[in-house]
Coordinates of C-alpha atoms and ligand atoms in Angstrom, one line a residue:
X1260 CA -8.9 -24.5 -27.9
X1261 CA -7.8 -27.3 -30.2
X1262 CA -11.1 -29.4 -29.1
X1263 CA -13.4 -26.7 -29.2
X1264 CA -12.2 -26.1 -33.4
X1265 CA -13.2 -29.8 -33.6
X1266 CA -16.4 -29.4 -31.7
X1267 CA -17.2 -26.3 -34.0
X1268 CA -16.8 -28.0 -36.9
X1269 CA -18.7 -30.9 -36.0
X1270 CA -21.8 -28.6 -35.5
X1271 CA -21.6 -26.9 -38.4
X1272 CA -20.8 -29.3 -41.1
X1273 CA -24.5 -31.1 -40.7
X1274 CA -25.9 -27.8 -42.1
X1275 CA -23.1 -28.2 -44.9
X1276 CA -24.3 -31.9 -46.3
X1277 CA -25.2 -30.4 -50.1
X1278 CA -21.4 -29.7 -50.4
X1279 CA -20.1 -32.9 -51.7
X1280 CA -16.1 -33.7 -52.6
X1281 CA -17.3 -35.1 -55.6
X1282 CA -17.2 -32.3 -58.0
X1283 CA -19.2 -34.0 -60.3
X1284 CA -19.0 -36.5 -63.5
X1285 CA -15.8 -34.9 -64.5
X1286 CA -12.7 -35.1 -61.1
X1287 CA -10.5 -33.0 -60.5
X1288 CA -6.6 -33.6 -61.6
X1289 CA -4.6 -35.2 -58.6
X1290 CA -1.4 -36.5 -57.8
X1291 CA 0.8 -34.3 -59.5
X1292 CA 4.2 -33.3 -58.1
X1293 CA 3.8 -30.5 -55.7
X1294 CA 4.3 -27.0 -57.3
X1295 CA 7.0 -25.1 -56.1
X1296 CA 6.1 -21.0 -56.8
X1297 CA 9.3 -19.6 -58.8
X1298 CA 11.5 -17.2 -56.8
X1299 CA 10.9 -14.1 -58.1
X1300 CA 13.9 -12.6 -59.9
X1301 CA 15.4 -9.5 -59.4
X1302 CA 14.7 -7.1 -62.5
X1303 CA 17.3 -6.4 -64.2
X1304 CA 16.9 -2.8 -65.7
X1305 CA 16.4 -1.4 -62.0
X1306 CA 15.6 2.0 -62.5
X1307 CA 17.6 2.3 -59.4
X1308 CA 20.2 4.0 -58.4
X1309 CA 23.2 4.1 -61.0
X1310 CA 25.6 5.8 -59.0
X1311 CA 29.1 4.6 -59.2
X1312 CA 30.2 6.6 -55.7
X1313 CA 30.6 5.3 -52.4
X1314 CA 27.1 4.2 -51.8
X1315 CA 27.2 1.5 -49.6
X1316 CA 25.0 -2.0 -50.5
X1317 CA 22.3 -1.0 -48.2
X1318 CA 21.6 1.5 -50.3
X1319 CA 21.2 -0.8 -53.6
X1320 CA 17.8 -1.0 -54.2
X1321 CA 16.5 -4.2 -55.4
X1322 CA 13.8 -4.1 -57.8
X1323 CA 10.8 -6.4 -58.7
X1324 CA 8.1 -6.8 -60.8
X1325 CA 4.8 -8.0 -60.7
X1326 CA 2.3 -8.2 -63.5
X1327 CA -1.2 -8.5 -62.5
X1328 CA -3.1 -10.7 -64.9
X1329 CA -6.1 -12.7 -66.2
X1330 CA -5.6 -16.3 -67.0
X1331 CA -6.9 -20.0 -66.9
X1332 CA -6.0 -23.4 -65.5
X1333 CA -6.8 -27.0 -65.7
X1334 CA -7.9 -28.2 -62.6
X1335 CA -10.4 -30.8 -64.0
X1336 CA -9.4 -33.1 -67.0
X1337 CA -10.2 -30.8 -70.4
X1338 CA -11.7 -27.6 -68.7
X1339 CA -10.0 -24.3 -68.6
X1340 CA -11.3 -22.9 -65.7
X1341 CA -10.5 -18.5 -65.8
X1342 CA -8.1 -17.4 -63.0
X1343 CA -6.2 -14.8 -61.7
X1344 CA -2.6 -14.2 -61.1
X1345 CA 1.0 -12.6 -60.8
X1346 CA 3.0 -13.6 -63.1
X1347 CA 1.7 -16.0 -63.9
X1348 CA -1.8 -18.1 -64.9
X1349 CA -2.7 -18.8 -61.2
X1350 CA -0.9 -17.9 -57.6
X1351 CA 2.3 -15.5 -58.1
X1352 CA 5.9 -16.2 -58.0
X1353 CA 7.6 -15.8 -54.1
X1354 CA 9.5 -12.7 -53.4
X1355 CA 12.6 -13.3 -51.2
X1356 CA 14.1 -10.4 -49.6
X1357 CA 16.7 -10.2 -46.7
X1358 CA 16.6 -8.0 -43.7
X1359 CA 17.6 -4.6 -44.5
X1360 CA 17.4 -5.0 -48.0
X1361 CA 15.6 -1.8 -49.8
X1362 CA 13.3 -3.1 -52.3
X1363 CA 10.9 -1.8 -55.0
X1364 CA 8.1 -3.7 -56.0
X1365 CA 6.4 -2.8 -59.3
X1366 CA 3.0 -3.6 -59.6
X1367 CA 1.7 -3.4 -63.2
X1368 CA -2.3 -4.2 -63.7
X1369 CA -3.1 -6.0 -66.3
X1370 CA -6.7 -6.7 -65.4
X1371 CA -10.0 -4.9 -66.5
X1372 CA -10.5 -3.6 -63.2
X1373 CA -8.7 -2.1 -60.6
X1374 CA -6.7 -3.8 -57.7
X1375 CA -4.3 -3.4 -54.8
X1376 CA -1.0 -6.1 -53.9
X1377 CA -1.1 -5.8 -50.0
X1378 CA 1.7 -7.2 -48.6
X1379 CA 0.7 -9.1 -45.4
X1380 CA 3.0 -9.0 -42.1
X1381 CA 5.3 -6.6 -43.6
X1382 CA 6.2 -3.6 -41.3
X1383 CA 6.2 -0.8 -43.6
X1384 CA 5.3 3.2 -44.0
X1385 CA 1.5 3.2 -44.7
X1386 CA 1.9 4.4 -48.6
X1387 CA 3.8 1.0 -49.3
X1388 CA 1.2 -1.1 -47.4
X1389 CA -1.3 -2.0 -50.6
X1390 CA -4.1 -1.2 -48.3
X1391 CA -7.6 -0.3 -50.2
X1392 CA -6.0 3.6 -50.2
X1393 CA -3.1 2.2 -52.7
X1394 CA -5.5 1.5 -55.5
X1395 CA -3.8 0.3 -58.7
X1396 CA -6.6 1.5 -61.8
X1397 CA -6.8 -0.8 -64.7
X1398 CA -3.9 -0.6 -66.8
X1399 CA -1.5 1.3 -64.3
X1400 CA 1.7 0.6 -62.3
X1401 CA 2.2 1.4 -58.7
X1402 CA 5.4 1.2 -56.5
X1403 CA 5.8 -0.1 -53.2
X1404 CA 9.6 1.3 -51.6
X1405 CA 10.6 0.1 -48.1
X1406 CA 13.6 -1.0 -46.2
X1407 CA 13.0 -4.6 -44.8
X1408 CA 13.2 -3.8 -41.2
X1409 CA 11.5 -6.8 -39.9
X1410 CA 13.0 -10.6 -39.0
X1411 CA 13.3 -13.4 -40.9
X1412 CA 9.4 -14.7 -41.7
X1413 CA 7.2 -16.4 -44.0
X1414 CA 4.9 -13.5 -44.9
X1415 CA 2.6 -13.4 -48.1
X1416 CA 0.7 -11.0 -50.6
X1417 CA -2.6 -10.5 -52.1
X1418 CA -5.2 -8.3 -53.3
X1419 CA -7.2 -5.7 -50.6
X1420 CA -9.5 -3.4 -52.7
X1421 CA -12.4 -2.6 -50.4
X1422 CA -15.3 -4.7 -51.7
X1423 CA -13.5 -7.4 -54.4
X1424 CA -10.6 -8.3 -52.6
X1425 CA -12.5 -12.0 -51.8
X1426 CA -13.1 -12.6 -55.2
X1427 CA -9.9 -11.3 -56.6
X1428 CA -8.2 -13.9 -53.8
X1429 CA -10.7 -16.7 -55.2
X1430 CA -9.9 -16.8 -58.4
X1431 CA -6.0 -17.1 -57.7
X1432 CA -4.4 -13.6 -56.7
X1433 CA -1.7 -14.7 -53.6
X1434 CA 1.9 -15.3 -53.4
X1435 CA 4.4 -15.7 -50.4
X1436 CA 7.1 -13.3 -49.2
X1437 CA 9.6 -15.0 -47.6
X1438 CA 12.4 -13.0 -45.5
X1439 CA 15.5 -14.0 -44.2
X1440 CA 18.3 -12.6 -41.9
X1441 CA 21.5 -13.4 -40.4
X1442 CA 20.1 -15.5 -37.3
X1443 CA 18.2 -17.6 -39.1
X1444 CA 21.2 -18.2 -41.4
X1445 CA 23.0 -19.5 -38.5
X1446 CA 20.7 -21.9 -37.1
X1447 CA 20.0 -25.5 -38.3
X1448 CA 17.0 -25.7 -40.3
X1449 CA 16.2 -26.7 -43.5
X1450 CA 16.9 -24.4 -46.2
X1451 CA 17.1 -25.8 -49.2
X1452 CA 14.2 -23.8 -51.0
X1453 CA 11.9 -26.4 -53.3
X1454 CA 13.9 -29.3 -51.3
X1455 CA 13.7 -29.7 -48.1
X1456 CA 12.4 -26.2 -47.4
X1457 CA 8.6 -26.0 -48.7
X1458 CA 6.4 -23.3 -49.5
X1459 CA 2.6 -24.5 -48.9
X1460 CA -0.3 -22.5 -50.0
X1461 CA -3.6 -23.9 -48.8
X1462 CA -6.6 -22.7 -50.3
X1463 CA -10.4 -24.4 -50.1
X1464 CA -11.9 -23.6 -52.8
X1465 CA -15.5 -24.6 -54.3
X1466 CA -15.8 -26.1 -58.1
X1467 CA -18.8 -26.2 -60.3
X1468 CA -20.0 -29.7 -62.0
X1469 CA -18.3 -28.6 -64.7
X1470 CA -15.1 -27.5 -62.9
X1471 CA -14.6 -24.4 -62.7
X1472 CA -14.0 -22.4 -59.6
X1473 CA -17.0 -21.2 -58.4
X1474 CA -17.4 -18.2 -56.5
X1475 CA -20.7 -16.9 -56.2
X1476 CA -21.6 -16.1 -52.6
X1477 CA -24.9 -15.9 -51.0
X1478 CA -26.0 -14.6 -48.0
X1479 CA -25.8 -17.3 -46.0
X1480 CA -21.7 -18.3 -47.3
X1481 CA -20.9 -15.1 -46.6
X1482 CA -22.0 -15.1 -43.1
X1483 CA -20.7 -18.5 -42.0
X1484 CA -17.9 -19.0 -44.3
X1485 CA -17.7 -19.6 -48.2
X1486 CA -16.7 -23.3 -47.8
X1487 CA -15.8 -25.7 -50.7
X1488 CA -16.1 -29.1 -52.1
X1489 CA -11.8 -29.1 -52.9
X1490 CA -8.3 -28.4 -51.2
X1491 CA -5.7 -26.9 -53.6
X1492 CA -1.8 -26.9 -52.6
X1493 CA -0.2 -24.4 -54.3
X1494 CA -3.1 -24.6 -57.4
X1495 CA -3.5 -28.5 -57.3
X1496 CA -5.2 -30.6 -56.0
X1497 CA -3.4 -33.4 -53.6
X1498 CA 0.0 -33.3 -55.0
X1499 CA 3.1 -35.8 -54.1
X1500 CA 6.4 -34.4 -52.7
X1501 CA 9.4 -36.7 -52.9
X1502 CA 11.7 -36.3 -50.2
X1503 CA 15.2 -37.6 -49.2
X1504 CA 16.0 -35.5 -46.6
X1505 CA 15.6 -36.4 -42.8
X1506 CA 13.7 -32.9 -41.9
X1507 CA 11.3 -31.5 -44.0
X1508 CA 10.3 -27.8 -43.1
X1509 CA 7.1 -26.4 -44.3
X1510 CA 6.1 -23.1 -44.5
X1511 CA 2.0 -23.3 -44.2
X1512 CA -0.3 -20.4 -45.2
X1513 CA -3.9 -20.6 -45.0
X1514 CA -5.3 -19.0 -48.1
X1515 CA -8.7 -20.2 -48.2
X1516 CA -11.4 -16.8 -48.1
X1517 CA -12.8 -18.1 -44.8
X1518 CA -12.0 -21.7 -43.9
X1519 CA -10.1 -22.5 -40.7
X1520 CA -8.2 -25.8 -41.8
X1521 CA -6.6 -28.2 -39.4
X1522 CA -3.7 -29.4 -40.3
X1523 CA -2.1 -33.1 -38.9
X1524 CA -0.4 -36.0 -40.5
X1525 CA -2.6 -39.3 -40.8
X1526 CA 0.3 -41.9 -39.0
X1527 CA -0.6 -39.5 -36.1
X1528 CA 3.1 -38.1 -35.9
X1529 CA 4.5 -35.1 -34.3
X1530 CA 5.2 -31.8 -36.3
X1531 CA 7.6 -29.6 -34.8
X1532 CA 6.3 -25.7 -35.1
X1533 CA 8.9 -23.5 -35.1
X1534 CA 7.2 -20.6 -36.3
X1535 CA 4.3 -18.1 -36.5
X1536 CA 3.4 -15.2 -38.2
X1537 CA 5.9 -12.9 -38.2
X1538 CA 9.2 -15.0 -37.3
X1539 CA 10.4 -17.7 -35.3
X1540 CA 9.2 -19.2 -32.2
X1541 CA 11.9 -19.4 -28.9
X1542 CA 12.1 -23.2 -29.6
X1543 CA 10.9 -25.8 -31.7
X1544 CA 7.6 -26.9 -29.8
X1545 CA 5.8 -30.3 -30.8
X1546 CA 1.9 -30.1 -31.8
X1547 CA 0.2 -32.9 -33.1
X1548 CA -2.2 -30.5 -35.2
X1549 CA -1.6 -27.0 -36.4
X1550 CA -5.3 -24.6 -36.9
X1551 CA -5.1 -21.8 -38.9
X1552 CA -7.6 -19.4 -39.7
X1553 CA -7.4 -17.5 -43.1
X1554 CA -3.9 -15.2 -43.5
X1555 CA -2.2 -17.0 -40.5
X1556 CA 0.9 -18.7 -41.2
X1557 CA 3.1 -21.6 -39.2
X1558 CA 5.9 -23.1 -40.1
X1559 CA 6.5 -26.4 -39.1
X1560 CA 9.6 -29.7 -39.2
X1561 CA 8.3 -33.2 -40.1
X1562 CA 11.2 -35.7 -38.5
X1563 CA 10.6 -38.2 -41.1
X1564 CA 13.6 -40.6 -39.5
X1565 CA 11.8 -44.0 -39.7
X1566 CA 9.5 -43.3 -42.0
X1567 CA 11.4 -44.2 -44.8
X1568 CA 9.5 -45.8 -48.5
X1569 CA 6.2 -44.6 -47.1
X1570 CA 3.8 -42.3 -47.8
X1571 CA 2.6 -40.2 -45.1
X1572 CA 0.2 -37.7 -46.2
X1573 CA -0.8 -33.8 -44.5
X1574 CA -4.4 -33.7 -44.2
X1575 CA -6.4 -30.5 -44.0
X1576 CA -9.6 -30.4 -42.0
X1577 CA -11.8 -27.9 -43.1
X1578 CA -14.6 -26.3 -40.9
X1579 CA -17.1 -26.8 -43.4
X1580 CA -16.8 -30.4 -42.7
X1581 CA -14.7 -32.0 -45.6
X1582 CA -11.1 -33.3 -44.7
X1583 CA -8.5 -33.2 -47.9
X1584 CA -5.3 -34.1 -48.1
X1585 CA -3.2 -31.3 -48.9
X1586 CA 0.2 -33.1 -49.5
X1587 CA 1.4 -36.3 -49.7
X1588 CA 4.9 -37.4 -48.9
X1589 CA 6.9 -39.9 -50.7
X1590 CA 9.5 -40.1 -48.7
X1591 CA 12.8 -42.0 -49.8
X1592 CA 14.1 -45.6 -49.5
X1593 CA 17.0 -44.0 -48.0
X1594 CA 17.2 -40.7 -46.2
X1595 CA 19.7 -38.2 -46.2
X1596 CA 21.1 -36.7 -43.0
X1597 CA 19.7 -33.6 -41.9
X1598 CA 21.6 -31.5 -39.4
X1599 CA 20.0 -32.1 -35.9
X1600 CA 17.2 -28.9 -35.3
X1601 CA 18.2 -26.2 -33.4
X1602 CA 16.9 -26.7 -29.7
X1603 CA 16.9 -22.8 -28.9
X1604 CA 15.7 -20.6 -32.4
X1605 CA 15.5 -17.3 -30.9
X1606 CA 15.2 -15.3 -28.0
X1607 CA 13.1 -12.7 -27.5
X1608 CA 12.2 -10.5 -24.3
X1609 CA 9.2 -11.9 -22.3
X1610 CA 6.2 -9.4 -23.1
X1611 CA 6.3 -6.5 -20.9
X1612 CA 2.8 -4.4 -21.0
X1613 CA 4.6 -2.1 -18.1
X1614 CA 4.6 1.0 -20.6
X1615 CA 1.4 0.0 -22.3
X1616 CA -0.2 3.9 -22.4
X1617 CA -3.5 2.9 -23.3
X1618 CA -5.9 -0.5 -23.4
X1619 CA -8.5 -0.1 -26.5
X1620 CA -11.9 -2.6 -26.7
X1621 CA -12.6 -3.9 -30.5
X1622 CA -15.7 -5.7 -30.4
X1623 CA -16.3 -8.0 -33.2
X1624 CA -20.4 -9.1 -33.6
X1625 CA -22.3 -10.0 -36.3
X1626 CA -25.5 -8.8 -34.0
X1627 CA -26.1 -5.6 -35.7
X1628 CA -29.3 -4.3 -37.7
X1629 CA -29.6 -6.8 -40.3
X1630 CA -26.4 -9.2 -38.9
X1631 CA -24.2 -6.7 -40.0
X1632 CA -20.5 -7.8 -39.6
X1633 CA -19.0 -4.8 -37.5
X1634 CA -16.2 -3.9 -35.1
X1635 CA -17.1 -1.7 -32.0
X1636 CA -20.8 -1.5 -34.0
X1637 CA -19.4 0.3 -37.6
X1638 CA -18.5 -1.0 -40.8
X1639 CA -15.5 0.1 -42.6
X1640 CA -15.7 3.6 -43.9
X1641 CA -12.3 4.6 -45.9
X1642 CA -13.0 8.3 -44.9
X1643 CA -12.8 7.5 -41.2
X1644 CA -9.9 7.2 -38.6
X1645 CA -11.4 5.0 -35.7
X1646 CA -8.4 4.7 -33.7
X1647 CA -5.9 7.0 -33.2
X1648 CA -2.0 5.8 -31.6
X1649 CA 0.8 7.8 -31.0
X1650 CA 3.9 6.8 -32.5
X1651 CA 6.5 5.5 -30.2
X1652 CA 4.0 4.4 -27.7
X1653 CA 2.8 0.6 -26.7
X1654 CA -1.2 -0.6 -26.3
X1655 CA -2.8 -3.5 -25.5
X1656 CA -6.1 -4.5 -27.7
X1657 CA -9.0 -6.1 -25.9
X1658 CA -10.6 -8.1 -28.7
X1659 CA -13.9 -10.0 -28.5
X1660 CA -16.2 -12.0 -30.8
X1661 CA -20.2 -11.7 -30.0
X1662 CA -22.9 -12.4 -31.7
X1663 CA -23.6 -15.7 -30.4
X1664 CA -27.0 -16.1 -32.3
X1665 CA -25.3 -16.6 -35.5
X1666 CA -22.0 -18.3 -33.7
X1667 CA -19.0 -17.9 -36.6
X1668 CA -15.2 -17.1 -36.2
X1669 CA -13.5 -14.4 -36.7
X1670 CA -9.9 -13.7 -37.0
X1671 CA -8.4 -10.1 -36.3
X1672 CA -5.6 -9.2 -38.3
X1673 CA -3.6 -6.1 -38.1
X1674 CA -1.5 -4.1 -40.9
X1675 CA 2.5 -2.7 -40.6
X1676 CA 3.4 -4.8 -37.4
X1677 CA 3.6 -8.1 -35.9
X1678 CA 2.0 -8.1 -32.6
X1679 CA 2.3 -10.6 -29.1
X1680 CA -0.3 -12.0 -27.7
X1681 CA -0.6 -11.5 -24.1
X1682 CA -4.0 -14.1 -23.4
X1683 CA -7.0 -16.1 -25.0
X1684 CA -9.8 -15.9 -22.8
X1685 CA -7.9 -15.0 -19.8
X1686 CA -5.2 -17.7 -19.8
X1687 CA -1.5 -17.3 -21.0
X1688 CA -1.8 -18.0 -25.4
X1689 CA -0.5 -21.8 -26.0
X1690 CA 3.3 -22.1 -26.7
X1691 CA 2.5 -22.4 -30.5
X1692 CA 1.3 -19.0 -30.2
X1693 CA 3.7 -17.1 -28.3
X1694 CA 6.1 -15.8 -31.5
X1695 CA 5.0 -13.1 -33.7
X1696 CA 1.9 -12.8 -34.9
X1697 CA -0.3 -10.8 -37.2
X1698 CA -2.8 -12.3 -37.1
X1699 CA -5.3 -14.1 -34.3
X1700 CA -8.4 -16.2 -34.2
X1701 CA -10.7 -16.0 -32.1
X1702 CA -14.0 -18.1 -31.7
X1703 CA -17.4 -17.6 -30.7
X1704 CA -17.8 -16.0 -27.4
X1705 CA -13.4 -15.4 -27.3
X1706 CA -11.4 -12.4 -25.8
X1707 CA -8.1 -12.2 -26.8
X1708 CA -5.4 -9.5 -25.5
X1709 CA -2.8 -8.8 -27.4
X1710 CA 0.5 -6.6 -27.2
X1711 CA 1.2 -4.2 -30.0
X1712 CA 4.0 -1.6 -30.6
X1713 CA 3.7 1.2 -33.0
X1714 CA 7.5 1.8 -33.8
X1715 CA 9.1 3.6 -36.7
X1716 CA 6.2 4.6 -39.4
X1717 CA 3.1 6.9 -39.0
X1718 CA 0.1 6.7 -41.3
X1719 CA -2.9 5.2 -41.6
X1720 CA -3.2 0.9 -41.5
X1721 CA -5.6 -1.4 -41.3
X1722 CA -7.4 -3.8 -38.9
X1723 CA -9.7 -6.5 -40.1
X1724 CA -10.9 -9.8 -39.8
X1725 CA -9.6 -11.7 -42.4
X1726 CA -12.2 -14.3 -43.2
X1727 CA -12.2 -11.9 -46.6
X1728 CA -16.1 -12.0 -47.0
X1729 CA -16.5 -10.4 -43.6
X1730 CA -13.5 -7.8 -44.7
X1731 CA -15.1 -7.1 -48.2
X1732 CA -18.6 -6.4 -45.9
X1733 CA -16.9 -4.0 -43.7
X1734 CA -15.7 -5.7 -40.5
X1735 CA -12.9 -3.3 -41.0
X1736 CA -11.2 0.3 -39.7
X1737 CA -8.4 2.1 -39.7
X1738 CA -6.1 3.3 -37.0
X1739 CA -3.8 6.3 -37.7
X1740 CA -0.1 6.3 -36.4
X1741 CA 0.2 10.0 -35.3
X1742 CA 3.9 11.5 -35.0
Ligands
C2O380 CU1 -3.9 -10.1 -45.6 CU2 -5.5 -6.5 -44.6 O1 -4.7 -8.3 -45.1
CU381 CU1 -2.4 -7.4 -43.9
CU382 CU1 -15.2 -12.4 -39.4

């Protein structure tokens, strides 16, 4: 699989040659210390309960807030180029919640339009998802009120109005949403948040000459991707980390609209993955490159024993054709101990599909009248249930990209759960692949099976791909959790 995303790329960035890195006479700012996004304080007035009884912590609500709004950055020397963001001019501060917290999330729009905060990965009753159905007018405040009942995982959150949530994304509206729980207390990884602990938000994104972001897609970028001409790591472009610890842990999200990104180092060393989507993997398992299509996450170790005084540097391979580097290291003169990575992280029961009560075919193809992008031949209709589950109960999808005329990847993500996936093509997923995911990419001509249980909430959720010019043209549906 690995080869073939280097094979794909290397077909389709000849037809991408009029992108060039060079933004034009003016460059873009580099080189600045990475960013870390704020952790998002608790509000103080909560609104929440004020009862002095015996109500236990669990039952504390803790209470955030989020304020949608309009902004600008410099990302090229002297132009303020307009952006979007929470809290903020650009990106949105990280919410950090713990396992069986209860938390309230206040959304207040600020913008001119409406929008929805969607808050990916997160297993949650349908009303506090931030689907398209949770619109937030101009102006107005909504709440999102759920119990954390999901493990420890790097999750994130981001616009999903039906029709603008690619260009509301574009222009800067994402955050991460980190959860953590006992377990992962207890094992030994790095968790020194801003230190040795990194968020990583990775975003392609395409300038004009006179550098500004630049979204403005036409027919042909929204089939095959909206690809750029710049990498951005958490809202610059290829920052410097100093570290001085021995392991470095990142926690990678793709955020670009549509651009798978290979990730490696350039001294050609090891990462150690330790996690997907939705929580850890069973063990730490070495990769020498990490792909990620847009909305996956992974979280990976660098070991960077040995490497001390130099400068090793992530790079981010686009399938558009450019390669950036998304972060580079400056890593101490002398390293301080890290505690040796846990060999086992977690354990989890092998997947069993021996109660599965139903296999379902989604059938993603860009073959339609007019190369419409659709799944099992229909574009997204809010009004419409296309799949109906029964609470309680375990499926397996069937999923499958055609449409080989116009070959381009898709990814198929799904709302309120975390889901296993059971085979690519036939074969048993790679180890990297085998934790939680929400999330899965598939390439031209791919089946992928995968294992999903619909425990705890009913309502109606979504399913997508999540390359977000195919979502905002309707390669989306809605399955509806029935009681
Ligand atoms: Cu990341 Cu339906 O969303
Ligand atoms: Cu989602
Ligand atoms: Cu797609």
């Amino acid at each position: 699989m690995q080869n073939r995303a280097i094979a794909y790329a290397a077909c389709v960035c000849g037809l991408l040659l009029f992108l060039s890195p060079v933004i034009g006479a003016q460059q873009l700012i580099t080189g600045a210390p990475l960013r870390i996004p704020p952790i998002l304080e608790e509000s103080s007035v909560a609104g929440s309960t004020t009862d002095t009884g015996n109500e236990s912590a669990a039952e504390n609500e803790r209470v955030f807030d989020l304020t949608v709004n309009e902004g600008s950055r410099e990302f090229v020397r002297g132009v303020q180029s307009p952006t979007l963001g929470y809290n903020g001019e650009y990106l949105g501060p990280t919410i950090r919640v713990r396992r069986e917290d209860n938390v309230r999330l206040r959304v207040f729009n600020s913008l001119g339009e409406a929008t929805t905060v969607h808050w990916h990965g997160a297993h949650l009753p349908a009303e506090a998802d931030g689907g398209p159905h949770q619109r937030v007018p101009a102006g107005e405040t909504w709440e999102a009120r759920f119990r954390v009942e999901q493990e420890a995982a790097t999750l994130w959150y981001h616009p999903h109005l039906k029709g603008t949530t690619a260009e509301q994304v574009y222009q800067g509206l994402a955050g991460m949403f980190i959860i953590d729980d006992e377990h992962s207390d207890s094992l030994a990884l790095p968790h020194d948040y801003g230190t040795d602990d990194i968020p990583l938000i990775l975003q392609e994104r395409r300038f004009t000459r006179d550098g500004r972001i630049d979204y403005s897609p036409r027919m042909p970028d929204i089939m095959r991707g909206y690809f750029g001409n710049a990498l951005l790591t958490n809202g610059a472009a290829e920052p410097n980390l100093e570290v001085s610890q021995e392991l470095l842990r990142l926690r990678v999200l793709n955020g670009s609209n549509s651009s798978l990104l290979r990730l490696f180092v350039d001294n050609g060393m090891k990462m150690h993955q330790i996690a997907t989507d939705g929580g850890l993997l069973s063990r730490p398992t070495e990769v020498e490159q990490v792909v990620l299509s847009p909305g996956e996450r992974a979280e990976i170790v660098l070991d960077l024993r040995g490497l001390e005084g130099t400068h090793p540097r992530l790079m981010a391979e686009s399938n558009g054709g450019n390669t950036y580097d998304a972060l580079t290291l400056q890593v101490a003169q002398s390293l301080q101990q890290s505690e040796e990575l846990s060999a086992t992280l977690v354990s989890r029961k092998t997947p069993s599909d021996t109660n599965v009560v139903r296999t379902r075919d989604f059938v993603m193809s860009s073959m339609g009248p007019g190369g419409r992008l659709t799944i099992n031949g229909r574009t997204m209709d809010m009004s419409r249930i296309d799949e109906q589950v029964k609470l309680g109960t375990t499926e397996v999808w069937r999923i499958s990209s055609r449409g080989m005329m116009m070959a381009m990847p898709h990814n198929f993500h799904v709302h309120g759960l975390q889901f296993e996936i059971l085979s690519i093509n036939g074969d048993r997923p790679p180890v990297h692949l085998r934790g939680p995911k929400d999330t899965v990419l598939l390439y031209p001509g791919d089946t992928v099976e995968i294992l999903l249980e619909f425990e705890d909430y009913t309502g109606v959720f979504m399913y997508h791909c999540h390359l977000l010019e195919h979502e905002d043209e309707g390669m989306m549906g809605q399955f509806e959790v029935l009681p």
